[in-house]
Coordinates of C-alpha atoms in Angstrom, one line a residue:
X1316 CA 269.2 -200.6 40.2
X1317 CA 268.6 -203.6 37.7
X1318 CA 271.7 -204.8 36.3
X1319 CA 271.7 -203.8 32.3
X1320 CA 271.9 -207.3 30.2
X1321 CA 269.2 -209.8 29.4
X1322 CA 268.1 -212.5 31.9
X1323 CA 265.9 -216.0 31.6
X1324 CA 263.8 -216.7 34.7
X1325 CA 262.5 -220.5 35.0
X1326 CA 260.1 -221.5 37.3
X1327 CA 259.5 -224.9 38.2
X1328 CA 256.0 -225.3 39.3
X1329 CA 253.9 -228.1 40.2
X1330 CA 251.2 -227.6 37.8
X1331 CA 253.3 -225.6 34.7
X1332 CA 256.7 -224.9 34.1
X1333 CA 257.6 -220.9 32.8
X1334 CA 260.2 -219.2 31.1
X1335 CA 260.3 -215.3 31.1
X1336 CA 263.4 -214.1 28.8
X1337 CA 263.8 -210.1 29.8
X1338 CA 266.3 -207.0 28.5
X1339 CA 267.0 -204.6 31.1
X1340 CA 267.8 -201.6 30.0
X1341 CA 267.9 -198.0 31.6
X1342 CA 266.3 -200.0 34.6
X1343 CA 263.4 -201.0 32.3
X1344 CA 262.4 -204.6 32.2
X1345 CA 261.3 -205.7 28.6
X1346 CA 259.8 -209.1 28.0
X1347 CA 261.0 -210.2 24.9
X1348 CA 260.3 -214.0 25.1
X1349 CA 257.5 -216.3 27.0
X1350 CA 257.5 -220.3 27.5
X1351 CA 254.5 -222.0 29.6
X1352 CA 254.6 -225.8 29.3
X1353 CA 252.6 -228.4 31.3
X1354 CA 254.5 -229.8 34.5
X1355 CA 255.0 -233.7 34.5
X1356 CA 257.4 -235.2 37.0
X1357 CA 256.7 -232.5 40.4
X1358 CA 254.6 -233.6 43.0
X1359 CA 254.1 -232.0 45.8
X1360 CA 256.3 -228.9 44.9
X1361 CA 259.4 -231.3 44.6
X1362 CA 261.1 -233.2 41.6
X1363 CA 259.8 -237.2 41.2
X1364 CA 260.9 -238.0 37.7
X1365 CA 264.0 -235.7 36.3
X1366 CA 263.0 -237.3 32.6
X1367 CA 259.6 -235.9 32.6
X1368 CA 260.3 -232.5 34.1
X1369 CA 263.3 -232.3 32.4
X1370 CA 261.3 -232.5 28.8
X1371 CA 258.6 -229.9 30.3
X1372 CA 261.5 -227.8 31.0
X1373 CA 262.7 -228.2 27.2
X1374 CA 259.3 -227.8 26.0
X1375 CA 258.9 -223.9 27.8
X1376 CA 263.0 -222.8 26.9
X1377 CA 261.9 -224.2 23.2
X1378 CA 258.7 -221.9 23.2
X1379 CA 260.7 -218.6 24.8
X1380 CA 263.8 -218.8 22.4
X1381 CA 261.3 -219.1 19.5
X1382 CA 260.1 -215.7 20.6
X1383 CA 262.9 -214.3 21.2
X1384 CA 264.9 -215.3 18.7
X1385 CA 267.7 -216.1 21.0
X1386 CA 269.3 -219.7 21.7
X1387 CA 268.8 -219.6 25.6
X1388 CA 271.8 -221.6 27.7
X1389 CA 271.8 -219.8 31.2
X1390 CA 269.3 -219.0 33.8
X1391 CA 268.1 -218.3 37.6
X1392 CA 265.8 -220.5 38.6
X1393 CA 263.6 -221.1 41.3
X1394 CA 263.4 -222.9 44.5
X1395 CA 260.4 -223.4 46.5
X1396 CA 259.8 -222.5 50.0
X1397 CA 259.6 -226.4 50.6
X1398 CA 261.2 -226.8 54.2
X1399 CA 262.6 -223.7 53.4
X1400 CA 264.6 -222.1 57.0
X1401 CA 265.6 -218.9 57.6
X1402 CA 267.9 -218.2 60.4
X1403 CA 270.3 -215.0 61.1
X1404 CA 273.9 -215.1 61.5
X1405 CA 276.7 -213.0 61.7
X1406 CA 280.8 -213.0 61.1
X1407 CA 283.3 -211.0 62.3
X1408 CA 287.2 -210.6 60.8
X1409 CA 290.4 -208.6 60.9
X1410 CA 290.6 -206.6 57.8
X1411 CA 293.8 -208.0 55.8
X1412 CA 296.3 -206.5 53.9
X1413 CA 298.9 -203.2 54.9
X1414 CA 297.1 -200.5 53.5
X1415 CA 293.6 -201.9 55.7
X1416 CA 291.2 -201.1 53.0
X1417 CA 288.3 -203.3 52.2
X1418 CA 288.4 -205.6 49.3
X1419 CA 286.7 -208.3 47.0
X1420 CA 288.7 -210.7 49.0
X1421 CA 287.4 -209.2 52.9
X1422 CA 284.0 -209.6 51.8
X1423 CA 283.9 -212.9 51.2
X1424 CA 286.1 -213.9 53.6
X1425 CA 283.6 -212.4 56.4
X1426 CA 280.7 -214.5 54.3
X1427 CA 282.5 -217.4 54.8
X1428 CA 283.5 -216.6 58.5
X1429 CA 278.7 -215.9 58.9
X1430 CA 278.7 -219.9 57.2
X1431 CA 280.6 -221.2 60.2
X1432 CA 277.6 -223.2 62.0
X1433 CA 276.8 -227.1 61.7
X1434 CA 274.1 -228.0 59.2
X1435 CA 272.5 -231.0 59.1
X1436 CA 273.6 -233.8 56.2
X1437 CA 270.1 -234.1 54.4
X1438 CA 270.2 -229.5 54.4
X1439 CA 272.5 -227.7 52.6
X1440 CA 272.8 -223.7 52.3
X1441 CA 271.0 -222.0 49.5
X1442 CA 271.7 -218.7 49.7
X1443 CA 273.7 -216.2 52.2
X1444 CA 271.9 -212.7 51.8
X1445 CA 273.8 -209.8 53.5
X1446 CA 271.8 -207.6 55.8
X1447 CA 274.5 -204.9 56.9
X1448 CA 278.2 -204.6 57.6
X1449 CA 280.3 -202.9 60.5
X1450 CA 283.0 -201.7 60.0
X1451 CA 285.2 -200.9 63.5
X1452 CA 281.8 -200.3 65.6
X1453 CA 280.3 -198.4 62.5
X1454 CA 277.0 -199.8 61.5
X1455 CA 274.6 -199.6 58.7
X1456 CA 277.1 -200.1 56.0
X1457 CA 275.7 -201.9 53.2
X1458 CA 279.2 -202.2 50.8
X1459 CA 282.2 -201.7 53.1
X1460 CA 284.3 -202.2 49.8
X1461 CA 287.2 -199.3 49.6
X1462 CA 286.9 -197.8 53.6
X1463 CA 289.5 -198.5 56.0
X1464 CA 288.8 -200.3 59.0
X1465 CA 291.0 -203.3 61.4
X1466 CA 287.5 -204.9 62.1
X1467 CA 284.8 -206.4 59.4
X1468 CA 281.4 -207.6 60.5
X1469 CA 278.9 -208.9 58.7
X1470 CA 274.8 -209.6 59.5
X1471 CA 272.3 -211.2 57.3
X1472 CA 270.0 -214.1 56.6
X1473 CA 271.0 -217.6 55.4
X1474 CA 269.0 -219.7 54.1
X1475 CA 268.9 -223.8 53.6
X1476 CA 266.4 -226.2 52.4
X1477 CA 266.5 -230.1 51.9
X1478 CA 269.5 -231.5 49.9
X1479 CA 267.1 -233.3 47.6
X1480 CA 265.3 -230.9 46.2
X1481 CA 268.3 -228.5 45.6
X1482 CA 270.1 -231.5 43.9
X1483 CA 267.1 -232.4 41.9
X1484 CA 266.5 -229.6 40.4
X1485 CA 270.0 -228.7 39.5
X1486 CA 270.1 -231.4 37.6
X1487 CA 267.0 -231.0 36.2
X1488 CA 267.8 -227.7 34.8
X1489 CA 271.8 -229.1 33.9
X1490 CA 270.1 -232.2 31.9
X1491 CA 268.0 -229.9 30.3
X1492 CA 271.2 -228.8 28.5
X1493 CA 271.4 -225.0 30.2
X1494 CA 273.6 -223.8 33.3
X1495 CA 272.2 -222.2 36.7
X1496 CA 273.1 -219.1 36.4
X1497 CA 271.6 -218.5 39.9
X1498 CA 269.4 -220.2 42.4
X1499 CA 266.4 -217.9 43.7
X1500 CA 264.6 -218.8 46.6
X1501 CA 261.0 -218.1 45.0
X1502 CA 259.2 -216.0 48.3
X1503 CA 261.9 -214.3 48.3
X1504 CA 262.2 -213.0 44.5
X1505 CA 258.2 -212.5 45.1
X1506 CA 258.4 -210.5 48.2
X1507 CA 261.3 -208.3 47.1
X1508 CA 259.4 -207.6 43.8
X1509 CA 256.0 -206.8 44.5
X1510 CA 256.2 -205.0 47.7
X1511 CA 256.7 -201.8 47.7
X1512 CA 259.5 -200.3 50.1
X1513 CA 256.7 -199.1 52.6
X1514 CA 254.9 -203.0 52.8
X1515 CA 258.7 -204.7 53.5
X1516 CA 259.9 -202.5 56.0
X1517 CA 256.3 -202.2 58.0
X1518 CA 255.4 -206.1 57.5
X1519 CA 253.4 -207.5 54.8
X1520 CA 252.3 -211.2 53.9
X1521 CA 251.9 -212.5 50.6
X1522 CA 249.8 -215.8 49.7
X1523 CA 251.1 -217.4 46.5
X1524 CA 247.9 -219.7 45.6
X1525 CA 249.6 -221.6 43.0
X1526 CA 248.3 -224.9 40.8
X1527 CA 249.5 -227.5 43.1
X1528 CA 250.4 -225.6 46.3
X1529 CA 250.1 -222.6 48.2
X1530 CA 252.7 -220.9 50.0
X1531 CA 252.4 -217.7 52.4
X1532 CA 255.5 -215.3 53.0
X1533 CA 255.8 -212.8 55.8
X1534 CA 258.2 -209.9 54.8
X1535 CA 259.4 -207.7 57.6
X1536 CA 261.9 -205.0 58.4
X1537 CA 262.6 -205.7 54.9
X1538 CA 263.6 -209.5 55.8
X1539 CA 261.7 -212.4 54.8
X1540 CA 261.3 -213.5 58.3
X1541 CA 258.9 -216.7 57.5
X1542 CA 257.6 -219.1 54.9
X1543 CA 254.8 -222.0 55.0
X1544 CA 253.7 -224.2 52.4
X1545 CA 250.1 -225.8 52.1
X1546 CA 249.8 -228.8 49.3
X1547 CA 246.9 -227.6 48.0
X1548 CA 246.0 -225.4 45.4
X1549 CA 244.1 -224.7 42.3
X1550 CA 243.6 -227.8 40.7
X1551 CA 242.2 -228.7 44.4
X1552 CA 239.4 -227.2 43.9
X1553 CA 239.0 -228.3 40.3
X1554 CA 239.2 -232.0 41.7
X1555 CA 236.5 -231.1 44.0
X1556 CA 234.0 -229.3 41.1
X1557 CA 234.7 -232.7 39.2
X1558 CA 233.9 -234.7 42.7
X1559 CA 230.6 -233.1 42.9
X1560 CA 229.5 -232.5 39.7
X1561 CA 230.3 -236.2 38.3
X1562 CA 232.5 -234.4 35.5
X1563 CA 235.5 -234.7 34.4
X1564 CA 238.4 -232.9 35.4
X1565 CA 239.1 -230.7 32.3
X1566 CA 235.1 -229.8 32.2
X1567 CA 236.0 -228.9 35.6
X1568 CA 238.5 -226.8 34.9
X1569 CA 236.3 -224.9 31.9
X1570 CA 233.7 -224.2 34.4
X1571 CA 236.2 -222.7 37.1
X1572 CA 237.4 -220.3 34.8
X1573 CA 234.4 -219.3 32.4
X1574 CA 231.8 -219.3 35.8
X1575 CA 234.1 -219.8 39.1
X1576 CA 233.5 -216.9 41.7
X1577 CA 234.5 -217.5 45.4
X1578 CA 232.2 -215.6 47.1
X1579 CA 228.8 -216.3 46.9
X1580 CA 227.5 -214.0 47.5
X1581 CA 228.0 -212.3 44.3
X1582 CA 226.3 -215.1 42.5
X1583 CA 223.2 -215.4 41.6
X1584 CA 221.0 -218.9 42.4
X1585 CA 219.0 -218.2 38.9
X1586 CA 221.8 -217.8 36.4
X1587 CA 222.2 -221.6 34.9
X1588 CA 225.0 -223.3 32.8
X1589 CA 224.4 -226.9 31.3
X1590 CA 227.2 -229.4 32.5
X1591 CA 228.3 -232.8 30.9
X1592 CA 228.0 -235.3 33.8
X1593 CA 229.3 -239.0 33.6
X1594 CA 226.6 -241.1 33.2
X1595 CA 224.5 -239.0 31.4
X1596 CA 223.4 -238.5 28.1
X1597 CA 222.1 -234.9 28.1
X1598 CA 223.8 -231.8 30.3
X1599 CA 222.6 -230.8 33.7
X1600 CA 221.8 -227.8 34.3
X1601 CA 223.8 -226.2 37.4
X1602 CA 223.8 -222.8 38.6
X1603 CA 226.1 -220.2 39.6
X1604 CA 225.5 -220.4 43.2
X1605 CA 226.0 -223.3 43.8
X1606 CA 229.2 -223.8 41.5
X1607 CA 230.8 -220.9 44.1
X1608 CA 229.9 -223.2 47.6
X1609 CA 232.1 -225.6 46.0
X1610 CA 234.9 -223.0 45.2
X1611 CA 234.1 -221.4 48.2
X1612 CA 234.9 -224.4 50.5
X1613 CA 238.5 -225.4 49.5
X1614 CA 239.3 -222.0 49.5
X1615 CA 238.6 -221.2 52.8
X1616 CA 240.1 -224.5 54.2
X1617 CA 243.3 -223.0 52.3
X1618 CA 243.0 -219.4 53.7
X1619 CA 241.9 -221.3 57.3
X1620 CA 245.5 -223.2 57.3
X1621 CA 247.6 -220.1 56.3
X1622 CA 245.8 -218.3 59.5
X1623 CA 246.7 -220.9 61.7
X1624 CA 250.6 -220.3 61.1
X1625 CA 250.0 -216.7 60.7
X1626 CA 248.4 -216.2 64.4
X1627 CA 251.0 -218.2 66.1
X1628 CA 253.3 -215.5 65.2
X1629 CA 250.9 -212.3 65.3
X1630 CA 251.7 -211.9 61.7
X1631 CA 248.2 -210.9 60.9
X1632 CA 248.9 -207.3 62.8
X1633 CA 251.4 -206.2 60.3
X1634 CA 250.4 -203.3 58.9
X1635 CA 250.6 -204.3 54.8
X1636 CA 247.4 -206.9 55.6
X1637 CA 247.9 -209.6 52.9
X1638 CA 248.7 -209.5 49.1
X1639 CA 247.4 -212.6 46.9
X1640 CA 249.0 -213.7 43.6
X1641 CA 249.3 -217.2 41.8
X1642 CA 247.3 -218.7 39.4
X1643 CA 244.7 -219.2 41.4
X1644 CA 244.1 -215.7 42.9
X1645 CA 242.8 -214.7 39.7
X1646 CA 239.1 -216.3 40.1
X1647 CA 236.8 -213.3 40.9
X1648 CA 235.7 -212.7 44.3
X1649 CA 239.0 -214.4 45.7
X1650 CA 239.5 -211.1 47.6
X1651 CA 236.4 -210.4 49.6
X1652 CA 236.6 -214.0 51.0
X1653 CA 240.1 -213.6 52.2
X1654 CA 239.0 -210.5 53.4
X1655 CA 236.6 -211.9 55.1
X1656 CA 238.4 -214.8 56.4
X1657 CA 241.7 -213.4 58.0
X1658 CA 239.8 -210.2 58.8
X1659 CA 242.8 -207.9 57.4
X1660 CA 243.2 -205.8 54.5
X1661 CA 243.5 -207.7 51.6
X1662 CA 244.7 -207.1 47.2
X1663 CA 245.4 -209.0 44.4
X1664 CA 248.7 -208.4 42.8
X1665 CA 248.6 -209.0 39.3
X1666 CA 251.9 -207.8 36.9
X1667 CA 252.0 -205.0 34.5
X1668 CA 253.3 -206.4 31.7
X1669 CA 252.0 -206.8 28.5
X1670 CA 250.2 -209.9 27.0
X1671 CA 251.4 -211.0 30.7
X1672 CA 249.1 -209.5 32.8
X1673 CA 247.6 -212.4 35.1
X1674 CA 248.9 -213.3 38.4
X1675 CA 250.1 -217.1 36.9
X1676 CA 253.0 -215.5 35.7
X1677 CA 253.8 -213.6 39.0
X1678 CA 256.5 -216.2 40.2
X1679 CA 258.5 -216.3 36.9
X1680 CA 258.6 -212.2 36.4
X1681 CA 260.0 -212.2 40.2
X1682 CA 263.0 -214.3 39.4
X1683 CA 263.6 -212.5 36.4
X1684 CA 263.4 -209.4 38.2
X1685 CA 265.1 -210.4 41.9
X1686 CA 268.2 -211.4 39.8
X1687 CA 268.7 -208.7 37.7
X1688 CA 269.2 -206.3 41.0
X1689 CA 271.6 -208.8 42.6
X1690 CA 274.1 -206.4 44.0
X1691 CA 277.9 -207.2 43.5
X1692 CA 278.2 -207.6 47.6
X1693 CA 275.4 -210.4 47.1
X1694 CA 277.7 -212.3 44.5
X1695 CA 280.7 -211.8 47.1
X1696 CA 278.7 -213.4 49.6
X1697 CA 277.5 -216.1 47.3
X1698 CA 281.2 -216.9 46.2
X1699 CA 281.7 -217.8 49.8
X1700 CA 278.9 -220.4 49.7
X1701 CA 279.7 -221.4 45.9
X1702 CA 283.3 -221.2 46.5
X1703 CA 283.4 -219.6 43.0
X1704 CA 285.4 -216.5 41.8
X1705 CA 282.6 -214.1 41.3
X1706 CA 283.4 -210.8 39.7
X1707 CA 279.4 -209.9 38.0
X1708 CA 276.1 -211.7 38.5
X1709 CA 276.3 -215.2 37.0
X1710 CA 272.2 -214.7 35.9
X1711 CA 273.8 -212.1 33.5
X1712 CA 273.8 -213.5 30.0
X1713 CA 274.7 -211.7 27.2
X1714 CA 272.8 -213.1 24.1
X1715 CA 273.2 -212.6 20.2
X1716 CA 269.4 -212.3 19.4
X1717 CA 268.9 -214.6 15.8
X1718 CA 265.8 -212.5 15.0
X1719 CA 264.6 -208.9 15.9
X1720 CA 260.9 -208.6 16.7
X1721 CA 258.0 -207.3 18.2
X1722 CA 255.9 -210.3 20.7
X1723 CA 252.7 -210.4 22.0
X1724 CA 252.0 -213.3 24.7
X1725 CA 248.4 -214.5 25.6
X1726 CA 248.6 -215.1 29.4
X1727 CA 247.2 -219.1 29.4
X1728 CA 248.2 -221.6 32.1
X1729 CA 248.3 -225.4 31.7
X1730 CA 247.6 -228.0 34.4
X1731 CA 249.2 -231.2 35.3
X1732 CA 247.8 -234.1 38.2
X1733 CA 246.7 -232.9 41.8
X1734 CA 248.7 -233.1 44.5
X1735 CA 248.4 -235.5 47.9
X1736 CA 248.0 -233.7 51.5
X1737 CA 249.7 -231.6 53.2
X1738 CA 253.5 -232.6 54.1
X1739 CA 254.7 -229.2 55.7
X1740 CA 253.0 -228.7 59.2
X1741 CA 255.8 -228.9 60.7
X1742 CA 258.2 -226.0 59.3
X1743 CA 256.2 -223.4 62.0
X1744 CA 257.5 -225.5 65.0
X1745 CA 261.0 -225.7 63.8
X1746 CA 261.0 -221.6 63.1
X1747 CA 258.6 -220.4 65.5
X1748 CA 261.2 -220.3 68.6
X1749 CA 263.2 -217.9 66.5
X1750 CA 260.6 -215.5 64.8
X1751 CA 258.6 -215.2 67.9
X1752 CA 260.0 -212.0 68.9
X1753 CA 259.7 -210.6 65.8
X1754 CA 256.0 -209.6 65.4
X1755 CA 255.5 -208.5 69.1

């Protein structure tokens, strides 16, 4: 059940940065505010100039508290699955106090007791998400606040990621003149919010084709048991429509999204569109066909990598098949050649919401949504990681809207400069040893 207040969701991404600003009330999510600005300073899915993102950043908050009337100062952002590790871990405590009932205090002391384990100095701990408790050899507990017990365990997930890019965009966000009201690890937020409960508990994976990367997800047992991240995305294959073509980057981009199709065979070899190509004076004629081999071709060396990580851990026979979203799931056809290429089941998620309805604004709506059902044993945990007092969810902001009004949002995406190769081959190694029990 979504916490009732209102909530900002930023997302950082490589190609735009988003602001969702969203009233929860009666469980219902209403969008009251929408910022999309064009990313400078990220490459590769990581901050490289705090100045220039931190201006993109002020560019979106300036566009969604325009529409919403509201002076935005706190919000969850996210954090990319960039080196992102999961691991499992577990503490265990006597239960304090005379009377033995559970308390506040229990709960984060058994977090802190699950954070006892050596990380390395360039990682630090993102998150601590709590799976169950046990309380004296009872399992399956998922608040053990108010029983009686001698004995507290607790099991869940715990995530870390590099220090730099946690730091980076901390301060990004803290330059930027707001405070981070929560840090959400972006796959997660995603799987959590578009899956139903059927697709997490059974096993699903979702393929987040963004701008500048793409990143796959495996949810299972309702766990996100395993991320990957591929640097290259969207503007990818817009680079390579300007390669070939001889055009420039933002005629590449027109063609992609008023002609793009990724299978082929839906196209048609006859149907012509006049291109401006460098060096010429008049248009060249080019037809749909072949437009789709070039769109074709990236794409499939995108789905190719994702199957490569997927197979060495038999994710591809979970039952939920695959579930596509990102900006750059929405050019037609995108479907049948994933279907095709990982031989599975395959759907485009694309969200429900008004004026909002295109899978670019997927990532944003998830943050929004993931923090507004952050339980108060969550926060706990979190305290214990924070060391903070937390007493209700930080992403929680009450506002004192300036202006009342109705908003409609037209769902465009900008683009900033392509990204370089591929940097994160190596996360399946690191993980594999532990999730390769999971899928058998």
């Amino acid at each position: 059940m979504a916490n009732t207040g209102m909530y900002v969701g930023l997302d950082i991404g490589t190609t735009s940065v988003k602001v969702i600003v969203a009233e929860y009330v009666d469980r219902q999510m209403n969008i009251i505010g929408v910022g999309n600005a064009k990313s400078e300073g990220i490459n590769r899915g990581i901050v490289v100039d705090i100045d220039k993102t931190v201006q993109a950043i002020q560019r979106a908050i300036g566009q969604a508290e325009e529409k919403a009337g509201i002076k935005i100062r706190q919000v969850s952002v996210g954090v990319p699955a960039n080196l992102l590790e999961v691991e499992n871990c577990q503490g265990m405590i006597a239960v304090s106090g005379d009377s033995k009932e559970i308390t506040d205090e229990d709960v984060r002391n058994v977090a802190s007791a699950a954070l006892v384990r050596s990380v390395p100095p360039e990682r630090q701990i993102i998150a601590i998400q709590p799976q169950e408790f046990t309380v004296d050899g009872f399992e399956g507990i998922k608040d053990p606040r108010g029983m009686i017990g001698v004995r507290l365990e607790m099991f869940g997930l715990l995530f870390t990621g590099p220090k730099t890019i946690v730091h980076n965009i901390r301060k990004c966000v803290e330059k930027a003149g707001l405070i981070v009201g929560e840090m959400v690890i972006t796959p997660l937020a995603l799987t959590e919010t578009i899956l139903s409960d059927g697709e997490k508990d059974f096993g699903t994976i979702v393929i987040d084709i963004g701008g500048g990367q793409t990143t796959t997800a495996v949810m299972h047992d309702k766990q996100l048991k395993f991320t990957h991240v591929n640097q290259e995305g969207g503007e990818f294959i817009t680079k390579d429509i300007s390669t070939v073509l001889n055009t420039s980057f933002n005629n590449a981009e027109a063609l992609k999204i008023n002609y793009g199709d990724a299978f082929p065979a839906r196209t048609s070899a006859s149907e012509e569109f006049p291109v401006d190509v460098i060096g010429k004076s008049e248009p060249v004629k080019i037809d749909e066909r072949y437009l789709s081999e070039i769109i074709e071709a990236r794409l499939e060396q995108i789905f190719n990598k994702s199957k490569e990580v997927l197979d060495e851990i038999d994710a591809l026979e979970l039952p939920g098949g695959i579930v596509l979203t990102g900006g750059a799931a929405s050019i037609p056809g995108i479907v049948e050649l994933a279907q095709e290429v990982f031989d599975v089941n395959v759907k485009l998620y694309v969200p429900n919401h008004m004026g909002l309805r295109n899978p670019v604004f997927t990532n944003v709506i998830s943050i929004v949504d993931y923090s507004a059902n952050l339980s108060e044993v969550y926060q706990l945990a979190k305290s214990a990681v924070t060391g903070e007092k937390v007493t209700q969810s930080q992403a929680t902001v009450n506002y004192q809207p300036e202006v009342a009004h109705e908003t409609s949002f037209e769902a465009t995406e900008e683009f900033s400069v392509p990204e370089e190769e591929n940097e994160a081959e190596g996360i399946v190694g690191k993980v594999k040893g532990f999730f390769s029990s999971i899928f058998e």
